[in-house]
Short mmCIF file of C-alpha atoms and ligand atoms in Angstrom, two decimals:
data_model
loop_
_atom_site.label_atom_id
_atom_site.label_comp_id
_atom_site.label_asym_id
_atom_site.label_seq_id
_atom_site.Cartn_x
_atom_site.Cartn_y
_atom_site.Cartn_z
CA MET A 1 2.69 -10.88 -14.95
CA THR A 2 5.76 -12.87 -16.38
CA SER A 3 6.48 -15.76 -13.72
CA THR A 4 10.13 -14.49 -13.02
CA PRO A 5 9.27 -12.67 -9.68
CA VAL A 6 11.10 -9.04 -9.56
CA LEU A 7 12.20 -9.60 -6.10
CA SER A 8 12.37 -12.85 -3.89
CA VAL A 9 13.11 -12.97 0.02
CA GLU A 10 13.39 -15.96 2.26
CA GLY A 11 13.45 -15.80 5.64
CA LEU A 12 14.93 -11.42 5.89
CA THR A 13 15.40 -10.62 9.21
CA LYS A 14 16.62 -7.66 10.78
CA HIS A 15 17.73 -7.27 14.16
CA TYR A 16 18.51 -4.53 15.37
CA GLY A 17 20.30 -4.84 18.89
CA GLY A 18 17.42 -7.01 21.31
CA ARG A 19 14.83 -5.31 18.95
CA VAL A 20 13.27 -7.57 15.45
CA ALA A 21 12.51 -4.67 12.96
CA VAL A 22 11.71 -7.58 10.09
CA ASP A 23 11.23 -11.67 11.25
CA ALA A 24 11.48 -13.82 8.96
CA LEU A 25 10.56 -12.13 5.84
CA THR A 26 9.13 -14.97 3.36
CA VAL A 27 8.00 -13.39 0.00
CA GLU A 28 8.17 -12.68 -3.83
CA LEU A 29 6.62 -9.55 -5.52
CA PRO A 30 5.55 -10.29 -9.37
CA ARG A 31 6.71 -8.21 -12.26
CA GLY A 32 4.95 -5.85 -13.73
CA VAL A 33 2.58 -4.64 -10.22
CA VAL A 34 1.86 -2.46 -8.15
CA ALA A 35 2.58 -3.71 -5.16
CA GLY A 36 1.84 -1.61 -1.71
CA PHE A 37 3.83 -2.49 1.27
CA ILE A 38 1.52 -1.70 4.06
CA GLY A 39 2.04 -1.88 8.31
CA PRO A 40 1.51 0.22 11.28
CA ASN A 41 4.27 2.24 12.18
CA GLY A 42 7.73 0.77 13.51
CA ALA A 43 6.39 -2.03 11.08
CA GLY A 44 9.61 -3.06 9.05
CA LYS A 45 8.77 -1.35 6.51
CA THR A 46 11.83 1.12 5.73
CA THR A 47 14.19 -1.34 6.85
CA THR A 48 12.89 -4.46 4.59
CA MET A 49 13.10 -1.71 1.51
CA ALA A 50 16.31 -0.41 3.11
CA MET A 51 18.00 -4.26 2.83
CA LEU A 52 16.51 -4.14 -0.40
CA LEU A 53 19.04 -1.56 -1.84
CA GLY A 54 21.79 -2.36 0.13
CA LEU A 55 21.81 0.13 2.61
CA VAL A 56 21.32 -2.28 4.98
CA ARG A 57 22.59 -5.58 6.17
CA PRO A 58 20.50 -8.53 6.67
CA THR A 59 21.00 -9.91 10.33
CA SER A 60 20.37 -13.74 8.89
CA GLY A 61 17.86 -14.42 5.14
CA ARG A 62 18.82 -15.03 1.45
CA GLY A 63 16.84 -13.56 -1.45
CA THR A 64 17.23 -11.83 -5.00
CA VAL A 65 15.98 -9.04 -6.64
CA LEU A 66 16.15 -8.95 -10.31
CA GLY A 67 17.41 -11.59 -10.73
CA GLU A 68 21.05 -11.21 -8.58
CA PRO A 69 21.36 -12.42 -4.75
CA LEU A 70 20.23 -9.90 -2.57
CA ASP A 71 24.23 -9.71 -1.26
CA ARG A 72 24.93 -8.23 -3.81
CA PRO A 73 23.16 -4.92 -5.55
CA ASP A 74 26.27 -3.92 -7.19
CA ARG A 75 24.51 -5.66 -9.61
CA TYR A 76 21.18 -4.62 -9.49
CA LEU A 77 20.71 -1.53 -8.06
CA GLY A 78 22.08 0.56 -11.83
CA ARG A 79 18.32 -1.06 -12.47
CA VAL A 80 16.43 -0.05 -9.51
CA GLY A 81 15.24 3.75 -8.59
CA ALA A 82 14.87 4.10 -5.00
CA LEU A 83 12.64 7.26 -2.68
CA VAL A 84 13.94 6.48 0.46
CA GLU A 85 13.04 8.59 3.76
CA GLY A 86 12.94 11.67 1.56
CA PRO A 87 14.04 12.88 -1.45
CA ALA A 88 18.31 14.22 -0.42
CA LEU A 89 18.15 16.49 -3.26
CA TRP A 90 19.73 21.07 -3.13
CA PRO A 91 17.30 23.85 -2.66
CA ALA A 92 19.34 26.31 -4.00
CA LEU A 93 19.18 24.91 -7.57
CA THR A 94 16.15 24.74 -9.81
CA ALA A 95 15.01 21.08 -10.34
CA PHE A 96 15.62 21.09 -13.46
CA GLU A 97 19.60 21.09 -12.20
CA ASN A 98 19.28 18.73 -10.07
CA LEU A 99 18.35 16.76 -12.19
CA ARG A 100 20.72 17.45 -14.20
CA VAL A 101 23.93 17.22 -11.40
CA LEU A 102 22.13 14.05 -11.11
CA ALA A 103 22.08 11.85 -13.97
CA ARG A 104 25.33 13.57 -14.46
CA LEU A 105 26.98 11.38 -10.91
CA GLY A 106 24.66 8.38 -11.70
CA GLY A 107 25.59 8.17 -15.32
CA ASN A 108 22.27 8.50 -16.66
CA ASP A 109 20.96 9.93 -19.98
CA VAL A 110 20.63 13.57 -19.44
CA GLY A 111 18.18 13.35 -22.49
CA ARG A 112 15.89 11.74 -20.35
CA ILE A 113 15.47 14.91 -18.34
CA PRO A 114 12.43 17.26 -20.15
CA GLU A 115 10.59 12.71 -19.91
CA VAL A 116 10.56 12.08 -16.39
CA LEU A 117 9.24 15.29 -15.25
CA ASP A 118 6.64 15.80 -17.29
CA LEU A 119 5.96 11.77 -15.85
CA VAL A 120 5.53 13.83 -12.28
CA GLY A 121 3.54 16.52 -14.44
CA LEU A 122 6.59 18.57 -13.19
CA THR A 123 7.90 19.61 -16.98
CA ASP A 124 5.97 23.71 -15.88
CA ARG A 125 8.08 23.98 -12.65
CA ALA A 126 11.42 23.49 -13.47
CA GLY A 127 13.39 26.70 -13.33
CA ASP A 128 11.78 26.97 -10.15
CA ARG A 129 13.95 25.55 -7.04
CA PHE A 130 13.80 23.31 -5.25
CA GLY A 131 13.61 25.00 -1.79
CA GLU A 132 10.70 26.98 -3.35
CA TYR A 133 8.69 23.60 -4.09
CA SER A 134 5.53 22.85 -1.49
CA LEU A 135 6.39 19.14 0.24
CA GLY A 136 3.85 17.02 -2.74
CA MET A 137 6.33 18.66 -5.08
CA LYS A 138 9.41 17.90 -3.68
CA GLN A 139 8.27 13.73 -3.45
CA ARG A 140 7.65 13.38 -7.34
CA LEU A 141 10.22 15.56 -8.26
CA GLY A 142 12.71 12.49 -5.71
CA ILE A 143 10.17 10.02 -8.10
CA ALA A 144 11.03 11.77 -10.62
CA ALA A 145 15.48 11.30 -9.99
CA ALA A 146 14.71 7.68 -9.36
CA MET A 147 13.24 7.40 -12.53
CA LEU A 148 16.47 8.95 -14.91
CA GLY A 149 17.59 5.83 -14.61
CA ASP A 150 14.87 4.06 -17.16
CA PRO A 151 14.84 0.76 -13.53
CA THR A 152 12.77 -1.73 -13.58
CA LEU A 153 12.14 -1.72 -10.18
CA LEU A 154 10.98 1.46 -8.76
CA ILE A 155 11.00 1.11 -4.36
CA LEU A 156 9.47 4.61 -3.20
CA ASP A 157 9.15 5.02 1.14
CA GLU A 158 6.42 6.71 1.83
CA PRO A 159 6.03 9.07 -0.63
CA ALA A 160 2.65 10.33 0.01
CA ASN A 161 3.68 10.67 4.04
CA GLY A 162 2.21 14.15 4.78
CA LEU A 163 0.81 15.62 2.24
CA ASP A 164 -2.49 16.96 2.10
CA PRO A 165 -5.70 15.65 -0.38
CA VAL A 166 -4.96 17.22 -3.45
CA GLY A 167 -1.33 16.53 -2.85
CA MET A 168 -2.43 12.43 -1.78
CA SER A 169 -4.49 11.67 -4.74
CA GLU A 170 -1.82 13.70 -7.01
CA MET A 171 -0.03 11.58 -5.68
CA ARG A 172 -1.38 8.68 -6.39
CA GLU A 173 -2.53 8.87 -9.79
CA LEU A 174 1.48 9.21 -9.97
CA LEU A 175 1.65 5.69 -8.58
CA GLY A 176 -0.30 4.76 -11.61
CA ARG A 177 1.68 5.79 -14.20
CA LEU A 178 4.54 4.44 -12.93
CA ALA A 179 3.13 1.10 -13.43
CA ALA A 180 4.26 -0.45 -16.75
CA GLU A 181 4.52 -4.09 -18.06
CA ASP A 182 8.06 -4.72 -17.03
CA ARG A 183 8.49 -2.36 -14.20
CA THR A 184 7.71 -2.47 -11.01
CA VAL A 185 6.84 -0.64 -7.84
CA LEU A 186 6.95 -1.36 -4.42
CA VAL A 187 5.23 1.86 -2.70
CA SER A 188 5.17 1.96 1.00
CA SER A 189 2.89 3.45 3.57
CA HIS A 190 1.19 3.09 6.24
CA ILE A 191 -2.73 4.01 5.80
CA LEU A 192 -3.84 0.43 3.43
CA SER A 193 -6.76 3.63 1.72
CA GLU A 194 -3.54 5.82 1.17
CA LEU A 195 -2.35 3.24 -1.49
CA GLU A 196 -5.88 0.72 -1.74
CA GLN A 197 -7.21 2.41 -5.43
CA VAL A 198 -2.91 1.86 -7.09
CA SER A 199 -1.85 -1.45 -6.47
CA ASP A 200 -2.89 -4.29 -7.79
CA TRP A 201 -0.42 -6.67 -5.69
CA LEU A 202 -0.25 -6.18 -1.09
CA LEU A 203 2.25 -6.95 0.79
CA ILE A 204 1.14 -6.39 4.72
CA ILE A 205 3.04 -6.47 7.80
CA ASP A 206 3.32 -6.10 11.35
CA GLN A 207 5.78 -6.24 13.87
CA GLY A 208 8.03 -6.83 11.76
CA GLN A 209 5.70 -10.08 10.00
CA LEU A 210 4.26 -11.05 7.47
CA VAL A 211 0.11 -10.86 7.12
CA TYR A 212 -0.65 -10.70 3.81
CA ALA A 213 1.06 -11.26 0.50
CA GLY A 214 -0.74 -11.25 -3.10
CA GLU A 215 -3.58 -9.96 -5.50
CA ALA A 216 -5.36 -6.33 -3.72
CA ALA A 217 -8.06 -8.18 -5.14
CA GLY A 218 -7.80 -10.72 -2.95
CA PHE A 219 -7.50 -9.17 0.32
CA ALA A 220 -10.95 -7.73 -0.40
CA ALA A 221 -12.85 -10.09 -0.86
CA ARG A 222 -11.71 -11.78 2.65
CA ALA A 223 -13.81 -8.32 4.02
CA SER A 224 -17.30 -10.50 5.33
CA THR A 225 -19.99 -8.95 3.63
CA GLU A 226 -22.20 -7.75 6.54
CA ILE A 227 -26.46 -7.21 6.82
CA LEU A 228 -27.63 -4.06 9.29
CA LEU A 229 -31.10 -4.41 9.70
CA ALA A 230 -33.14 -2.03 12.94
CA PRO A 231 -36.10 -2.02 13.85
CA ALA A 232 -38.39 1.88 13.36
CA ASN A 233 -39.71 0.38 17.50
CA ASP A 234 -37.04 -0.11 18.55
CA ASP A 235 -38.24 -2.24 21.50
CA GLN A 236 -38.96 -4.66 18.64
CA LEU A 237 -34.89 -5.10 19.00
CA LEU A 238 -35.25 -8.49 20.77
CA THR A 239 -37.87 -10.11 18.48
CA LEU A 240 -35.53 -9.20 15.57
CA ALA A 241 -32.87 -11.08 16.42
CA ASP A 242 -35.41 -14.32 17.20
CA VAL A 243 -36.82 -13.24 13.63
CA VAL A 244 -33.00 -13.49 12.11
CA SER A 245 -31.54 -16.30 14.24
CA ALA A 246 -34.68 -18.30 13.13
CA ALA A 247 -33.52 -17.93 9.75
CA GLY A 248 -30.42 -19.71 10.62
CA LEU A 249 -27.62 -16.41 11.09
CA VAL A 250 -25.70 -14.93 13.57
CA ALA A 251 -26.77 -11.41 14.50
CA GLY A 252 -24.97 -9.99 16.72
CA ARG A 253 -25.74 -6.40 18.38
CA ASP A 254 -24.12 -2.74 17.63
CA GLY A 255 -26.34 0.28 19.20
CA ASP A 256 -29.97 -0.17 18.03
CA HIS A 257 -28.72 -2.02 15.67
CA LEU A 258 -28.54 -5.69 14.58
CA VAL A 259 -25.33 -6.88 12.24
CA VAL A 260 -25.77 -10.13 10.17
CA GLU A 261 -22.85 -12.08 9.55
CA VAL A 262 -24.15 -13.30 5.52
CA ASN A 263 -20.72 -15.77 5.24
CA GLY A 264 -20.79 -16.44 2.06
CA HIS A 265 -24.33 -15.95 0.53
CA ASP A 266 -25.98 -13.72 -2.03
CA PRO A 267 -26.86 -10.18 0.56
CA ARG A 268 -29.11 -9.19 -0.88
CA PRO A 269 -32.02 -12.23 -1.64
CA LEU A 270 -30.39 -12.75 1.94
CA ALA A 271 -31.78 -8.96 2.47
CA ALA A 272 -34.65 -9.60 1.50
CA SER A 273 -35.25 -12.96 2.75
CA LEU A 274 -34.74 -10.63 6.61
CA ASN A 275 -37.08 -7.83 5.47
CA HIS A 276 -40.10 -10.61 4.14
CA ALA A 277 -39.54 -12.17 7.97
CA ALA A 278 -39.30 -9.66 9.61
CA ALA A 279 -42.56 -8.34 8.02
CA SER A 280 -44.14 -11.69 8.96
CA ALA A 281 -43.26 -10.73 12.18
CA GLY A 282 -44.51 -7.64 12.14
CA ILE A 283 -41.79 -5.43 12.34
CA VAL A 284 -40.99 -2.90 9.96
CA LEU A 285 -37.96 -2.12 9.28
CA ALA A 286 -36.48 1.56 9.14
CA GLU A 287 -33.03 0.58 7.93
CA LEU A 288 -32.25 -2.61 6.14
CA HIS A 289 -28.61 -2.57 4.50
CA VAL A 290 -25.80 -4.39 3.17
CA ARG A 291 -22.21 -3.38 4.51
CA ARG A 292 -19.10 -3.76 2.16
CA PRO A 293 -16.53 -3.64 4.48
CA SER A 294 -13.77 -1.17 2.95
CA LEU A 295 -10.61 -2.89 3.06
CA GLU A 296 -8.67 0.01 5.26
CA ALA A 297 -11.94 -1.85 7.71
CA ASN A 298 -10.38 -5.53 6.65
CA TYR A 299 -6.70 -4.19 6.94
CA LEU A 300 -7.22 -3.03 10.68
CA ARG A 301 -9.17 -6.31 11.91
CA MET A 302 -6.57 -8.15 10.40
CA LEU A 303 -3.81 -6.20 12.46
CA GLU A 304 -5.92 -7.24 16.02
CA GLY A 305 -5.94 -10.98 14.74
CA GLU A 306 -9.44 -11.11 14.13
CA THR A 307 -8.95 -12.37 10.31
CA ARG A 308 -5.38 -14.48 10.34
P1 ATP B 1 7.37 4.37 9.97
O1 ATP B 1 6.50 3.58 8.89
O2 ATP B 1 7.63 4.54 10.76
O3 ATP B 1 8.66 4.61 9.26
P2 ATP B 1 8.19 1.79 9.28
O4 ATP B 1 7.73 0.60 9.15
O5 ATP B 1 9.57 1.84 7.99
O6 ATP B 1 7.91 2.55 10.62
P3 ATP B 1 11.02 0.63 10.52
O7 ATP B 1 11.68 2.61 10.17
O8 ATP B 1 11.69 0.02 9.31
O9 ATP B 1 9.39 0.86 10.56
O10 ATP B 1 11.19 0.18 12.04
C1 ATP B 1 10.91 -1.10 11.88
C2 ATP B 1 12.15 -1.20 13.84
O11 ATP B 1 12.76 -1.09 13.96
C3 ATP B 1 11.01 0.01 14.98
O12 ATP B 1 11.10 -0.51 15.82
C4 ATP B 1 12.39 1.27 13.92
O13 ATP B 1 12.41 1.05 15.39
C5 ATP B 1 13.43 -0.53 14.38
N1 ATP B 1 14.43 0.84 13.90
C6 ATP B 1 14.62 1.26 12.72
N2 ATP B 1 16.11 1.60 12.79
C7 ATP B 1 16.66 1.65 13.37
C8 ATP B 1 17.72 1.26 13.85
N3 ATP B 1 18.41 2.34 12.65
N4 ATP B 1 18.60 0.92 15.00
C9 ATP B 1 17.76 1.09 16.26
N5 ATP B 1 16.07 0.15 16.18
C10 ATP B 1 16.17 0.59 14.72
#
């Protein structure tokens, strides 16, 4: 990673009539990361990507992509590869023929075709017609096409959308392979768990507005750890709640469990001391475990406004 951002936007906004699709987005993306661009349906991901690609004109705001101004896409698009709204390839042509046409149209080296086919794992299927490909193979070929120009920035809009679990896991592996020291990948999804394993950076938006931008690890660290407790005898739940309060902790009830927010304590010794305190009060615990909410849970809570 270098300090020069691969893209930087300030106050980026798009209105469609009275509807605000993207609302004053200010964000920077460092070089060399796989950035998961996450937000629920209609959050403004496609519109943002379309503005970065010069396909949609911003209502207001400014920025740079690969050091060039956003309103001069002609200066940077040669170094950007993109897959937006699925690949538009010719069904009757084979994968290889499709890439050859695109390479010629785009002024790219036809000699790169074997390399990009290999990258997306389609070397063995290069002679099959695109129309006969599965959805996952179509998406991967679309990425191969976007890689023809050896881009510095790769923008992929929901490449895993509609894929079955196998297709999704292949897509994740591919995304990991696309990252390189000097290549940045911006990839969108409305499901955080689709991308959490491969993203080292996260941009999260909701209703056109930025909710989180930063390292994926930093987002994970926001998730608050909880301890779950359940007495063997349900009648002792209230007594157990008193034991927790006496330890200076706040417990919430969730069915026949108590949920204790850890709030910065080391959870394991805390769980051990709660176990000891419960035993001293004559309560046998049937369950005691530390729960670290998934990134997905943290994301959903963030969208609900709990951690904003
Ligand atoms: P999805 O995950 O469903 O693709 P998204 O995050 O990509 O959603 P956008 O497609 O950017 O969201 O849409 C953002 C908002 O802008 C939505 O309310 C959408 O209806 C609206 N919108 C998008 N394109 C247009 C358009 N061409 N004309 C009018 N409204 C539009």
